XYZ file of C-alpha atoms in Angstrom:
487
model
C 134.910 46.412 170.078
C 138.214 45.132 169.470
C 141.078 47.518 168.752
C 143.800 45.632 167.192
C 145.226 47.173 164.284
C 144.910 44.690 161.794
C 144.506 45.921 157.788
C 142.933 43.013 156.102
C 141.798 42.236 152.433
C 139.458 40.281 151.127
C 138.179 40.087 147.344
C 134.528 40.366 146.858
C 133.548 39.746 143.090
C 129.759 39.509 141.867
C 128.849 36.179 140.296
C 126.904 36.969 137.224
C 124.195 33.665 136.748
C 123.068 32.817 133.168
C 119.750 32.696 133.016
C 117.990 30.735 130.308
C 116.251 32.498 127.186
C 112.391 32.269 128.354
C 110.195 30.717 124.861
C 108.025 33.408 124.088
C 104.960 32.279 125.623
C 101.248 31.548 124.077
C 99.891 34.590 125.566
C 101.299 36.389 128.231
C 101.602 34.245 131.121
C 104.389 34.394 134.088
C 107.583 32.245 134.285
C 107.045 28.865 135.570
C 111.041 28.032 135.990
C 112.892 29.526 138.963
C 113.571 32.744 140.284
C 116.586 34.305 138.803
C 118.085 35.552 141.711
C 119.423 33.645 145.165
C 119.062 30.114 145.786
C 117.234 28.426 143.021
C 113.245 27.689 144.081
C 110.609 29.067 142.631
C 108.593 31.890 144.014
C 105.777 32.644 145.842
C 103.015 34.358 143.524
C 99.322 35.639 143.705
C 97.615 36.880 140.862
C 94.806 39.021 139.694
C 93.182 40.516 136.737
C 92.723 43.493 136.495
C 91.300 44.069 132.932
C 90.650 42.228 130.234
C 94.127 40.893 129.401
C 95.868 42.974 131.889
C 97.352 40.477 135.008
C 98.679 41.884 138.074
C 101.054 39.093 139.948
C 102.671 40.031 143.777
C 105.821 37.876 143.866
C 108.160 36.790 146.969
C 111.054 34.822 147.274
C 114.031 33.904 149.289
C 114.695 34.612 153.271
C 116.849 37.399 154.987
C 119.958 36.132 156.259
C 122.359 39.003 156.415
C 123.380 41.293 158.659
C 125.063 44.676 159.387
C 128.343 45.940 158.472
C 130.263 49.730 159.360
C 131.081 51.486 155.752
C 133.774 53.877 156.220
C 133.736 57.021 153.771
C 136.352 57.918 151.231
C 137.182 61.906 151.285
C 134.740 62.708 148.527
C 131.890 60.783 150.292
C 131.440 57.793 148.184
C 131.394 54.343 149.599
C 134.142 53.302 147.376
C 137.700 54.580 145.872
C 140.980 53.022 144.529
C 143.077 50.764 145.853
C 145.592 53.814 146.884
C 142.801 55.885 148.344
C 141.031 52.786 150.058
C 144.430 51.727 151.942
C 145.097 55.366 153.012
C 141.886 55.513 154.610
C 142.100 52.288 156.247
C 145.638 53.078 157.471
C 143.741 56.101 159.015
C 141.037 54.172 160.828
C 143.520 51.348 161.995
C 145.552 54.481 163.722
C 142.293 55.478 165.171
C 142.424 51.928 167.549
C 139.504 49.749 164.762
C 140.001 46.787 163.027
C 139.152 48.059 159.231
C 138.939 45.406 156.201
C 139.656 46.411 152.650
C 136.800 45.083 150.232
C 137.530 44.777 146.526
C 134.479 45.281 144.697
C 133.346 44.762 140.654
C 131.506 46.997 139.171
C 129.808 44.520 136.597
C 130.587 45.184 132.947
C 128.156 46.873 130.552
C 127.481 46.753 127.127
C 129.738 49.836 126.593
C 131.573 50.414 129.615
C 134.531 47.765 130.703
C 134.469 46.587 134.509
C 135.995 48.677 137.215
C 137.564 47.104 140.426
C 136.809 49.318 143.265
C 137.761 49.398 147.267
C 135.533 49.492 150.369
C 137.191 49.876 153.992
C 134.925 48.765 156.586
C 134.601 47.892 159.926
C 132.830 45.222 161.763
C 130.464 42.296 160.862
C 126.734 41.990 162.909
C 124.113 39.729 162.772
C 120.848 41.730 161.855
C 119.415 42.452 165.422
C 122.824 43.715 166.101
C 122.121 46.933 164.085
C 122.373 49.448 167.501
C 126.196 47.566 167.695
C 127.124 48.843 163.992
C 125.574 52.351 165.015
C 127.747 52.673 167.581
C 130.953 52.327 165.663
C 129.526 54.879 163.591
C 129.552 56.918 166.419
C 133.086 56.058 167.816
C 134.438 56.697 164.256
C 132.550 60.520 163.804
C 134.125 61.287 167.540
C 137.813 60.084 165.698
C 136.942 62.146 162.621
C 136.124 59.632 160.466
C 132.761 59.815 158.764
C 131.327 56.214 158.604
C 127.610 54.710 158.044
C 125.831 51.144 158.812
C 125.379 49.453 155.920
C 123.187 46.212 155.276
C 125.088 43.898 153.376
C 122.108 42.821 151.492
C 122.419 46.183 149.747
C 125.588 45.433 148.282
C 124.968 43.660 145.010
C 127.130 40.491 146.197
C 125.886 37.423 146.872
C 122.170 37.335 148.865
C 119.583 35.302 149.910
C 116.969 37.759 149.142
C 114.114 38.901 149.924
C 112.296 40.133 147.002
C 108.995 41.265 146.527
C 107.989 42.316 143.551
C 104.836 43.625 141.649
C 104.404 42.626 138.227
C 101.616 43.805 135.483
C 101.610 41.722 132.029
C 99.152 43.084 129.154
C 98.242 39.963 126.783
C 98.752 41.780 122.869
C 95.660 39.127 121.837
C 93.286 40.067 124.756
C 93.769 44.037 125.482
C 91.811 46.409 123.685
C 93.036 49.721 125.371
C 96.215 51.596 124.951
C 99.367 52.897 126.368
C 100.391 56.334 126.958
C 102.658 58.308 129.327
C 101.817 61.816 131.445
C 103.865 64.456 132.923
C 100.656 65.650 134.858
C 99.231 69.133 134.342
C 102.647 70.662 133.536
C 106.188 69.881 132.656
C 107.907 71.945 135.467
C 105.487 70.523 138.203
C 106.559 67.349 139.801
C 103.675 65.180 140.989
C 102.595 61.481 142.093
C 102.049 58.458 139.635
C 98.401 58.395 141.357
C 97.662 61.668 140.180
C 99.056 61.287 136.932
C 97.110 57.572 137.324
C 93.957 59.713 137.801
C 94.404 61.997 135.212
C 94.944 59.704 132.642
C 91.886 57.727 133.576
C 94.474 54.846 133.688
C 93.714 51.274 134.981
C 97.570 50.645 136.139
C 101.077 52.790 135.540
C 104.250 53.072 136.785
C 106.271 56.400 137.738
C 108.419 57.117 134.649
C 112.085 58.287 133.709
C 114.356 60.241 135.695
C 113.780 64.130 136.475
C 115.935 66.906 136.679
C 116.785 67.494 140.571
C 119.713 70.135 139.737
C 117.468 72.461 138.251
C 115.353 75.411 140.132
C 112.477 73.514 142.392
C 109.967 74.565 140.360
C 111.551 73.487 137.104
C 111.886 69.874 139.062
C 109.255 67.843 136.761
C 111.475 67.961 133.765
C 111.891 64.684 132.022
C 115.595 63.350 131.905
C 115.458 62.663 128.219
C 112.574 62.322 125.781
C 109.249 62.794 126.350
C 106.543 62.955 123.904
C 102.771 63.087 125.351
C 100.023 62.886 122.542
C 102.870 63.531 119.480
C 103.748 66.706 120.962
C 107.327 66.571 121.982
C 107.282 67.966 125.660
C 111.457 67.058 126.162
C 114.613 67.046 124.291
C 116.473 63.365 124.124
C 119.461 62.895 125.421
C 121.619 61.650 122.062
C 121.519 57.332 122.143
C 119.487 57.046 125.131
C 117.130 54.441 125.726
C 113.679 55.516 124.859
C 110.125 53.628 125.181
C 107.760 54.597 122.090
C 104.255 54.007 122.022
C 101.616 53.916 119.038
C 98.266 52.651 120.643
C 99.250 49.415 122.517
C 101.928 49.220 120.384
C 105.469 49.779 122.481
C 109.220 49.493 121.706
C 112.293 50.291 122.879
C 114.902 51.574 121.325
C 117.689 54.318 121.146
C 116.425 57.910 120.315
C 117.737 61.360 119.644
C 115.817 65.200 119.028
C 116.555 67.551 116.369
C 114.609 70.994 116.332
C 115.326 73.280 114.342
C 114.221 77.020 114.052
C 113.205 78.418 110.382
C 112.547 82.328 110.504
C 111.294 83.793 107.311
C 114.701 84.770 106.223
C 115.570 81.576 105.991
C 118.487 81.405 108.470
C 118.164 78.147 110.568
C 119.172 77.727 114.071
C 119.228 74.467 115.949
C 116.812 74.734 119.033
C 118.967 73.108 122.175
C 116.104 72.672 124.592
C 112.168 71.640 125.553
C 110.387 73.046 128.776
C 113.647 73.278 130.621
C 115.678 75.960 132.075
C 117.723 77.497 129.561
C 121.621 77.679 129.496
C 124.460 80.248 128.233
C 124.100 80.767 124.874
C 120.922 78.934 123.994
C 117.545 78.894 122.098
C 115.016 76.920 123.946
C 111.362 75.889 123.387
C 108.629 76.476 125.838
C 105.489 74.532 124.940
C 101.728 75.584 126.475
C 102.540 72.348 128.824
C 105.422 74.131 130.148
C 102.970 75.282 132.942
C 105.016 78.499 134.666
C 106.970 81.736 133.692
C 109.754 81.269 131.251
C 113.275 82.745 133.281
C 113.480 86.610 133.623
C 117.004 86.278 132.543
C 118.168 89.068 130.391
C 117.587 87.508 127.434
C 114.866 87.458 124.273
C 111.602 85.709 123.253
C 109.187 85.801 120.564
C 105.491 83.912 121.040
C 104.607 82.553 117.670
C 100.470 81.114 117.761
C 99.390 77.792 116.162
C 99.295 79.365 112.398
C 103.282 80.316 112.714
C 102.855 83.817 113.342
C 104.986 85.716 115.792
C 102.743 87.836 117.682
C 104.927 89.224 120.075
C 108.948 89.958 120.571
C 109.729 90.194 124.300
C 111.848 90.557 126.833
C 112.548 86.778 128.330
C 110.057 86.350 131.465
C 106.571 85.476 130.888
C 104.076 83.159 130.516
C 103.227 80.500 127.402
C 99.908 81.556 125.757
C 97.435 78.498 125.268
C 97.396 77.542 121.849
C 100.863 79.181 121.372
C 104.748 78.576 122.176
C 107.770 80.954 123.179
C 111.329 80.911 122.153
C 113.697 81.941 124.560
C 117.038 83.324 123.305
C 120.081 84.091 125.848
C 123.277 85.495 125.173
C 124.127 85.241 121.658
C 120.971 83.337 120.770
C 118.913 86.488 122.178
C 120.289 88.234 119.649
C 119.818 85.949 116.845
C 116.569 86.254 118.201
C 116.237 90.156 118.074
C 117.680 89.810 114.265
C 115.800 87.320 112.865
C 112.358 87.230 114.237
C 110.644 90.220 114.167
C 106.858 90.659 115.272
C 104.203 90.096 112.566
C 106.784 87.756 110.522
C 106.530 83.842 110.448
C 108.754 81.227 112.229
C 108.575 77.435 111.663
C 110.232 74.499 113.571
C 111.293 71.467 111.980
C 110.597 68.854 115.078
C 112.357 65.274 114.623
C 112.682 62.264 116.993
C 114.736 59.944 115.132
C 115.289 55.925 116.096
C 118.781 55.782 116.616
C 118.446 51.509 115.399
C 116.611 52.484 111.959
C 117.656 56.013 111.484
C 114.736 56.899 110.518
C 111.781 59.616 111.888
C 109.014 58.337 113.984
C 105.740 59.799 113.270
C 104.809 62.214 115.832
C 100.486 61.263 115.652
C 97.928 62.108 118.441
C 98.572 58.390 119.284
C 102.348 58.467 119.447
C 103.795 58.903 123.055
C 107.430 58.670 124.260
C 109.430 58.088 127.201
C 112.796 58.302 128.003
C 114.407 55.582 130.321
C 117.313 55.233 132.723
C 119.314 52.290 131.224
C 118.759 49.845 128.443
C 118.440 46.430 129.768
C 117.862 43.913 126.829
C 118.181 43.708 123.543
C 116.710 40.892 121.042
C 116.494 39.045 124.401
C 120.060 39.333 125.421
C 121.111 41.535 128.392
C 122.714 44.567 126.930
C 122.967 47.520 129.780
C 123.929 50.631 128.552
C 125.215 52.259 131.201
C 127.744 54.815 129.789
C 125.132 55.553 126.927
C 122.885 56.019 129.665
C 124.873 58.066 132.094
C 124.971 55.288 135.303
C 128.284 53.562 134.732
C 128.977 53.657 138.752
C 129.062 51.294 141.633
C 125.879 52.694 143.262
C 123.804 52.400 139.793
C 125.314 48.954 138.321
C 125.950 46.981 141.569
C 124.059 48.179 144.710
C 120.928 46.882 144.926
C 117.862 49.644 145.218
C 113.750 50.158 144.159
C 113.548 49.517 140.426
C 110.944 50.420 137.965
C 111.408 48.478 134.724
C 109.432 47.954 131.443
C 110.097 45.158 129.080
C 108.181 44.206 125.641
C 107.993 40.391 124.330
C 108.284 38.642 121.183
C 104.500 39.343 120.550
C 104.020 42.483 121.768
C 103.122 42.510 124.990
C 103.952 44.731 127.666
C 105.648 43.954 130.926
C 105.742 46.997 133.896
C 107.456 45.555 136.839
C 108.341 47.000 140.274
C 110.920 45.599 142.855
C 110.911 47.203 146.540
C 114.394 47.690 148.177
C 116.046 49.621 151.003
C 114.195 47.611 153.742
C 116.518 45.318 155.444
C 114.791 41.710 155.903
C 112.501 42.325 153.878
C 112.734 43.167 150.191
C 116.411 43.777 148.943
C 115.740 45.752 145.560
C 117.754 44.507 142.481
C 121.186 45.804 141.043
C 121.144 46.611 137.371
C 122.153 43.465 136.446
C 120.214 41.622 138.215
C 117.106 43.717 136.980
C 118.064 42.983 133.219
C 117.709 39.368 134.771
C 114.474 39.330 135.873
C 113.097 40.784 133.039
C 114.366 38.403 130.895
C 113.086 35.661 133.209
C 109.773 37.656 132.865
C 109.837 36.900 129.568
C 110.875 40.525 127.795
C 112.766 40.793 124.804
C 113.792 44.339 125.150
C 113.514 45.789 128.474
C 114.892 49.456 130.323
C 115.006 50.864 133.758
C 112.696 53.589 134.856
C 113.876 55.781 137.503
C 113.442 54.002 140.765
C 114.736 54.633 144.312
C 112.056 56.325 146.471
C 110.290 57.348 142.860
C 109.619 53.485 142.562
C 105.688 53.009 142.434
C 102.973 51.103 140.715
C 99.680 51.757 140.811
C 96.108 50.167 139.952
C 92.821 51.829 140.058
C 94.499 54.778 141.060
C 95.969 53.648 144.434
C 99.681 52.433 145.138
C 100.544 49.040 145.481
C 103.942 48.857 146.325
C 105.926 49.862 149.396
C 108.015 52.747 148.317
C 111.461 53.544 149.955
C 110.434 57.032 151.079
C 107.786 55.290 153.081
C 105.236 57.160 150.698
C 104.793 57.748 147.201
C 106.963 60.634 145.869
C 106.500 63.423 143.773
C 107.679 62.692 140.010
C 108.629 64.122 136.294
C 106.564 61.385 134.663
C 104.459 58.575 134.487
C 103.364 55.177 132.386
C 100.118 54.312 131.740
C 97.257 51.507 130.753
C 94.553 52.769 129.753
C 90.829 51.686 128.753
């Protein structure tokens, strides 16, 4: 390893490809024009049916031909910093005796967040059997107190050759005669596998769902990110202008969503509700539904259980389970005492439930046949990539450029449906996709409006109950929520 002190920098900007509007189809048939990513060719595909107007399609393309590279750490742990913090740092592994390189970086533009230049120091450049080589820098820079990992540059959401492999189910609007709907398994606060949820549903295909709440207790883990509605009963609150998929049938859209529940005791004084199924926060009123599926939090606070008819058959102390047939309202702080005031046993309460489409401000009708789920980031819109990062709460490098697992769902012109699946985080052989470059290939899929799913190690499709992907974690995860065809 050569230890010159040299600083270099280099500018490293992502080329952003147009890719040309696919006609909406007769039918629902994949792309014959080139792969939207890498060299242009087109890919390799196999396809299958799997039902009556549901098509399963395995797609490859491109070759590995990159290699390894040594990331050095900025002091809060990210990959990247400024300009001021990058050149410190390299300063500080140049006096350590390595040759580091300063990397300007572009976090791509979204529809409401501007683009952000950002720094990288690293160290070294291997060809991909070379990977021990990289590891050992790592090594030489933790014994000089420098934290440092191997990084493939195929991760980096520059310029690649690929691989992808991808898994891709299109449902024909003129030939399907099932439905849609989404599952959080047997209980909100239980995190469990797409296949489970797969099996549950009686589902011929899904795909894992939204995000889930990770910095909440373990148990409470299952919690939808954002909306979730499962058979019109709303299970999760929205997060305000998130995207949102809703379903009516095999009817789906996507669109922009928020929640409004409000409270009515018989005295009339109203009281917004903050929260569905989730743990509850200084201060707030939150609903527990019969899905909930554990004890509401011993927390010092109130509750009252009110039964299908409106009645509230019991004030409690908070801590306790959800009666079937019934809910709970759980008051802390001040809201425990609005609680204690205004809802007294053997009166009535009422809730005013809303989810309203942020793009027609109007209500959508919560029926048996009306499901919801909330996404990660909006992707198109009207056929025209639109990411909505900030709205969406991933405006960052590692969301918007690094390429991971993605789990996206796009509708066309006609109505179809489009679940789609790209594998990442194995190095020479599938890549992933950055954000952008997701919004890409579902508009070369042929999607009109399209949204990412969570993804990562949660990324996983399934048919007939069994996965048939590769996830990241090596196998299939535990997760909030799921998205299903059904018979």
């Amino acid at each position: 390893m050569s230890r010159r002190i040299i600083v270099g920098l280099s500018a490293i900007a992502l080329t952003i490809t147009a890719i040309p509007a696919q006609a909406d189809r007769a039918g629902q048939t994949f792309p014959s024009s080139a792969f939207p990513l890498g060299q242009n060719g087109i890919p390799v595909k196999s396809q299958r049916s799997i039902a009556p107007g549901v098509d399963l399609f395995s797609v490859m393309y491109g070759t590995s031909t990159q290699g390894w590279t040594v990331t050095v750490l900025m002091p809060n742990g990210h990959d990247d910093g400024r300009l001021t913090t990058a050149q410190t740092k390299a300063e500080e592994v140049a006096a350590a005796g390595f040759t580091p390189t300063l990397e300007k970086i572009v976090q791509p533009a979204a529809a409401d967040a501007p683009a952000v230049e950002r720094y990288l120091v690293r160290v070294g450049l291997w060809t991909f059997k070379q990977r021990a080589k990289a590891d050992k820098v790592v090594k030489e820079l933790k014994e000089a107190g420098i934290r440092a990992k191997t990084d493939y540059l195929g991760d980096d959401g520059l310029e690649t050759t690929g691989p992808w492999d991808m898994r891709v189910l299109m449902v024909d609007p003129k030939t399907f005669k099932g439905s849609f709907r989404t599952s959080v398994g047997t209980s909100v606060a239980k995190r469990e596998t797409t296949s489970s949820m797969s099996k549950l549903t009686k589902a011929i295909a899904g795909v894992n769902g939204g995000f889930f709440n990770i910095h909440t207790p373990k148990a409470l883990q299952g919690d939808p990110m954002g909306v979730s509605v499962v058979g019109g009963k709303l299970l999760s609150e929205a997060v305000p202008g998130r995207s949102g998929l809703v379903i009516n049938g095999r009817k789906a859209r996507i669109t922009e969503l928020q929640t409004a529940i409000t409270a009515i005791p018989a005295d009339g004084a109203k009281t917004e509700v903050k929260g569905v199924n989730r743990a509850a926060g200084a201060d707030e009123l939150v609903l527990y539904t019969e899905e909930f599926g554990t004890k509401t939090a011993a927390d010092g606070g109130a509750e009252i259980v009110v039964d299908a008819q409106g009645r509230i058959v019991n004030a409690r102390e908070a801590g306790g389970a959800v009666p079937r047939g019934a809910y709970v309202l759980h008051g802390t702080g001040i809201m425990a005492d609005w609680l204690r005031e205004h809802a007294l046993e053997t009166s009535i309460m009422k809730l005013d439930t809303r989810v309203i489409d942020l793009r027609t401000q109007r209500a959508v009708p919560l029926t048996p046949e009306t499901y919801i789920m909330g996404g990660g980031v909006g992707l198109l819109r009207n056929g025209r990539v639109r990411i909505t990062a900030q709205a969406d709460g991933h405006a960052s490098v590692v969301m918007m450029l690094r390429r991971h697992p993605r789990t996206l769902v796009g509708v066309t012109k006609s109505g179809g449906l489009i679940l789609a699946t790209v594998d990442g985080r194995n190095p020479g052989v599938t890549v992933g996709a950055s954000m952008v470059e997701a919004a890409q290939l579902m508009r070369w899929l042929g999607a009109k409006q399209a949204m990412n799913l969570d993804g990562g190690g949660s990324t996983a499709m399934v048919v007939n109950h069994k996965v048939i992907n590769r996830p990241s974690d090596g196998s299939e995860r535990t997760v909030g929520d799921g998205l299903f065809i059904t018979p």
